[in-house]
Amino acid sequence: MKNSKSYDLALELSKDRKSYLICHRHEREIYLPYSDLGSVAKSVRIILDLTVCQYSRKANGFTVAYGDVKLSNGLAVARNSSDYFSFKISLNEVLFCPQRGVILEGI
């Protein structure tokens, strides 16, 4: 991932936009800590590749769950949970999950 930027992302856990968690993109992974999600997994690891970064502005749909999420060609599937949510990829734009009101956005 030469010349890749380091992105900071905020994960909004509540609809009132008061609960944020910060994660950092290093190399090919984003690690999202969760402190408030009760019985679900405490973290989500998102593996990015350069192809996803290049095509992310097309806002391809992907599916994400609490667990490991692998991204490829703008698509992501998490296989560690039966509880799936729909997002769209778009760098520097809001990634929104209407089912839970969870917003992931570039800062």
Tab-separated table of C-alpha atoms in Angstrom:
chain	number	residue	atom	x	y	z
A	1	MET	CA	0.000	0.000	0.000
A	2	LYS	CA	2.631	2.544	-1.026
A	3	ASN	CA	1.572	6.196	-0.955
A	4	SER	CA	-1.624	5.295	0.892
A	5	LYS	CA	-3.059	7.872	3.253
A	6	SER	CA	-3.988	7.170	6.838
A	7	TYR	CA	-7.682	7.769	7.402
A	8	ASP	CA	-9.361	8.445	10.714
A	9	LEU	CA	-12.915	7.194	10.956
A	10	ALA	CA	-15.597	7.745	13.543
A	11	LEU	CA	-18.221	5.143	14.330
A	12	GLU	CA	-21.461	6.613	15.561
A	13	LEU	CA	-23.256	4.165	17.806
A	14	SER	CA	-26.373	6.135	18.599
A	15	LYS	CA	-29.028	7.920	16.574
A	16	ASP	CA	-28.615	11.069	18.640
A	17	ARG	CA	-25.028	11.371	17.395
A	18	LYS	CA	-23.552	11.619	20.867
A	19	SER	CA	-21.660	8.323	20.990
A	20	TYR	CA	-18.513	8.132	18.876
A	21	LEU	CA	-15.608	5.727	18.751
A	22	ILE	CA	-12.446	6.545	16.831
A	23	CYS	CA	-10.405	4.103	14.810
A	24	HIS	CA	-7.308	4.547	12.686
A	25	ARG	CA	-6.398	3.074	9.350
A	26	HIS	CA	-2.929	1.554	9.337
A	27	GLU	CA	-1.634	-0.271	6.288
A	28	ARG	CA	-4.380	-2.647	5.151
A	29	GLU	CA	-6.589	-2.790	8.227
A	30	ILE	CA	-9.055	-0.709	10.186
A	31	TYR	CA	-9.673	-1.821	13.741
A	32	LEU	CA	-12.897	-0.610	15.356
A	33	PRO	CA	-13.154	-0.938	19.128
A	34	TYR	CA	-16.634	-1.346	20.599
A	35	SER	CA	-17.365	-0.556	24.222
A	36	ASP	CA	-21.133	-0.173	24.198
A	37	LEU	CA	-22.575	-3.046	22.252
A	38	GLY	CA	-23.498	-5.415	25.026
A	39	SER	CA	-23.338	-9.046	24.002
A	40	VAL	CA	-22.031	-8.537	20.464
A	41	ALA	CA	-18.362	-8.759	19.551
A	42	LYS	CA	-16.100	-6.123	21.071
A	43	SER	CA	-14.383	-5.244	17.835
A	44	VAL	CA	-14.659	-5.242	14.072
A	45	ARG	CA	-11.621	-5.583	11.865
A	46	ILE	CA	-12.030	-4.253	8.335
A	47	ILE	CA	-9.414	-5.310	5.810
A	48	LEU	CA	-8.983	-2.833	2.973
A	49	ASP	CA	-7.138	-3.165	-0.277
A	50	LEU	CA	-6.098	-0.594	-2.848
A	51	THR	CA	-8.834	-1.674	-5.255
A	52	VAL	CA	-11.503	-0.828	-2.695
A	53	CYS	CA	-9.954	2.569	-2.086
A	54	GLN	CA	-9.854	3.339	-5.793
A	55	TYR	CA	-13.431	2.284	-6.444
A	56	SER	CA	-14.974	3.384	-3.160
A	57	ARG	CA	-16.295	6.660	-4.540
A	58	LYS	CA	-18.730	4.663	-6.647
A	59	ALA	CA	-20.562	3.885	-3.400
A	60	ASN	CA	-20.799	0.167	-4.040
A	61	GLY	CA	-23.108	-1.574	-1.582
A	62	PHE	CA	-21.639	-3.973	0.933
A	63	THR	CA	-22.766	-6.010	3.894
A	64	VAL	CA	-21.136	-5.735	7.291
A	65	ALA	CA	-21.645	-7.476	10.631
A	66	TYR	CA	-19.886	-7.457	13.972
A	67	GLY	CA	-16.887	-9.667	13.282
A	68	ASP	CA	-14.192	-9.810	10.618
A	69	VAL	CA	-15.115	-7.969	7.439
A	70	LYS	CA	-13.178	-8.583	4.245
A	71	LEU	CA	-13.414	-6.029	1.438
A	72	SER	CA	-12.776	-6.877	-2.204
A	73	ASN	CA	-13.626	-4.916	-5.334
A	74	GLY	CA	-15.978	-2.681	-3.387
A	75	LEU	CA	-17.844	-5.542	-1.705
A	76	ALA	CA	-17.549	-6.731	1.876
A	77	VAL	CA	-19.049	-9.703	3.671
A	78	ALA	CA	-18.691	-10.536	7.358
A	79	ARG	CA	-19.184	-14.223	8.065
A	80	ASN	CA	-18.857	-14.234	11.853
A	81	SER	CA	-22.427	-13.210	12.637
A	82	SER	CA	-25.930	-13.798	11.339
A	83	ASP	CA	-26.736	-10.177	12.145
A	84	TYR	CA	-25.956	-8.293	8.941
A	85	PHE	CA	-26.308	-4.619	8.068
A	86	SER	CA	-26.125	-2.794	4.758
A	87	PHE	CA	-23.675	0.030	4.158
A	88	LYS	CA	-22.328	1.849	1.140
A	89	ILE	CA	-18.669	2.652	0.581
A	90	SER	CA	-17.867	6.247	-0.212
A	91	LEU	CA	-14.631	7.912	0.891
A	92	ASN	CA	-15.155	11.306	2.514
A	93	GLU	CA	-18.906	10.722	2.510
A	94	VAL	CA	-21.246	9.250	5.078
A	95	LEU	CA	-21.635	5.484	5.287
A	96	PHE	CA	-25.112	4.888	6.684
A	97	CYS	CA	-26.882	1.884	8.158
A	98	PRO	CA	-30.592	2.744	8.413
A	99	GLN	CA	-31.510	-0.424	10.329
A	100	ARG	CA	-29.491	0.638	13.373
A	101	GLY	CA	-28.868	4.312	12.727
A	102	VAL	CA	-25.134	3.637	12.683
A	103	ILE	CA	-23.071	6.127	10.703
A	104	LEU	CA	-19.459	5.582	9.662
A	105	GLU	CA	-17.869	8.634	8.122
A	106	GLY	CA	-14.462	10.002	7.158
A	107	ILE	CA	-13.172	12.830	9.331
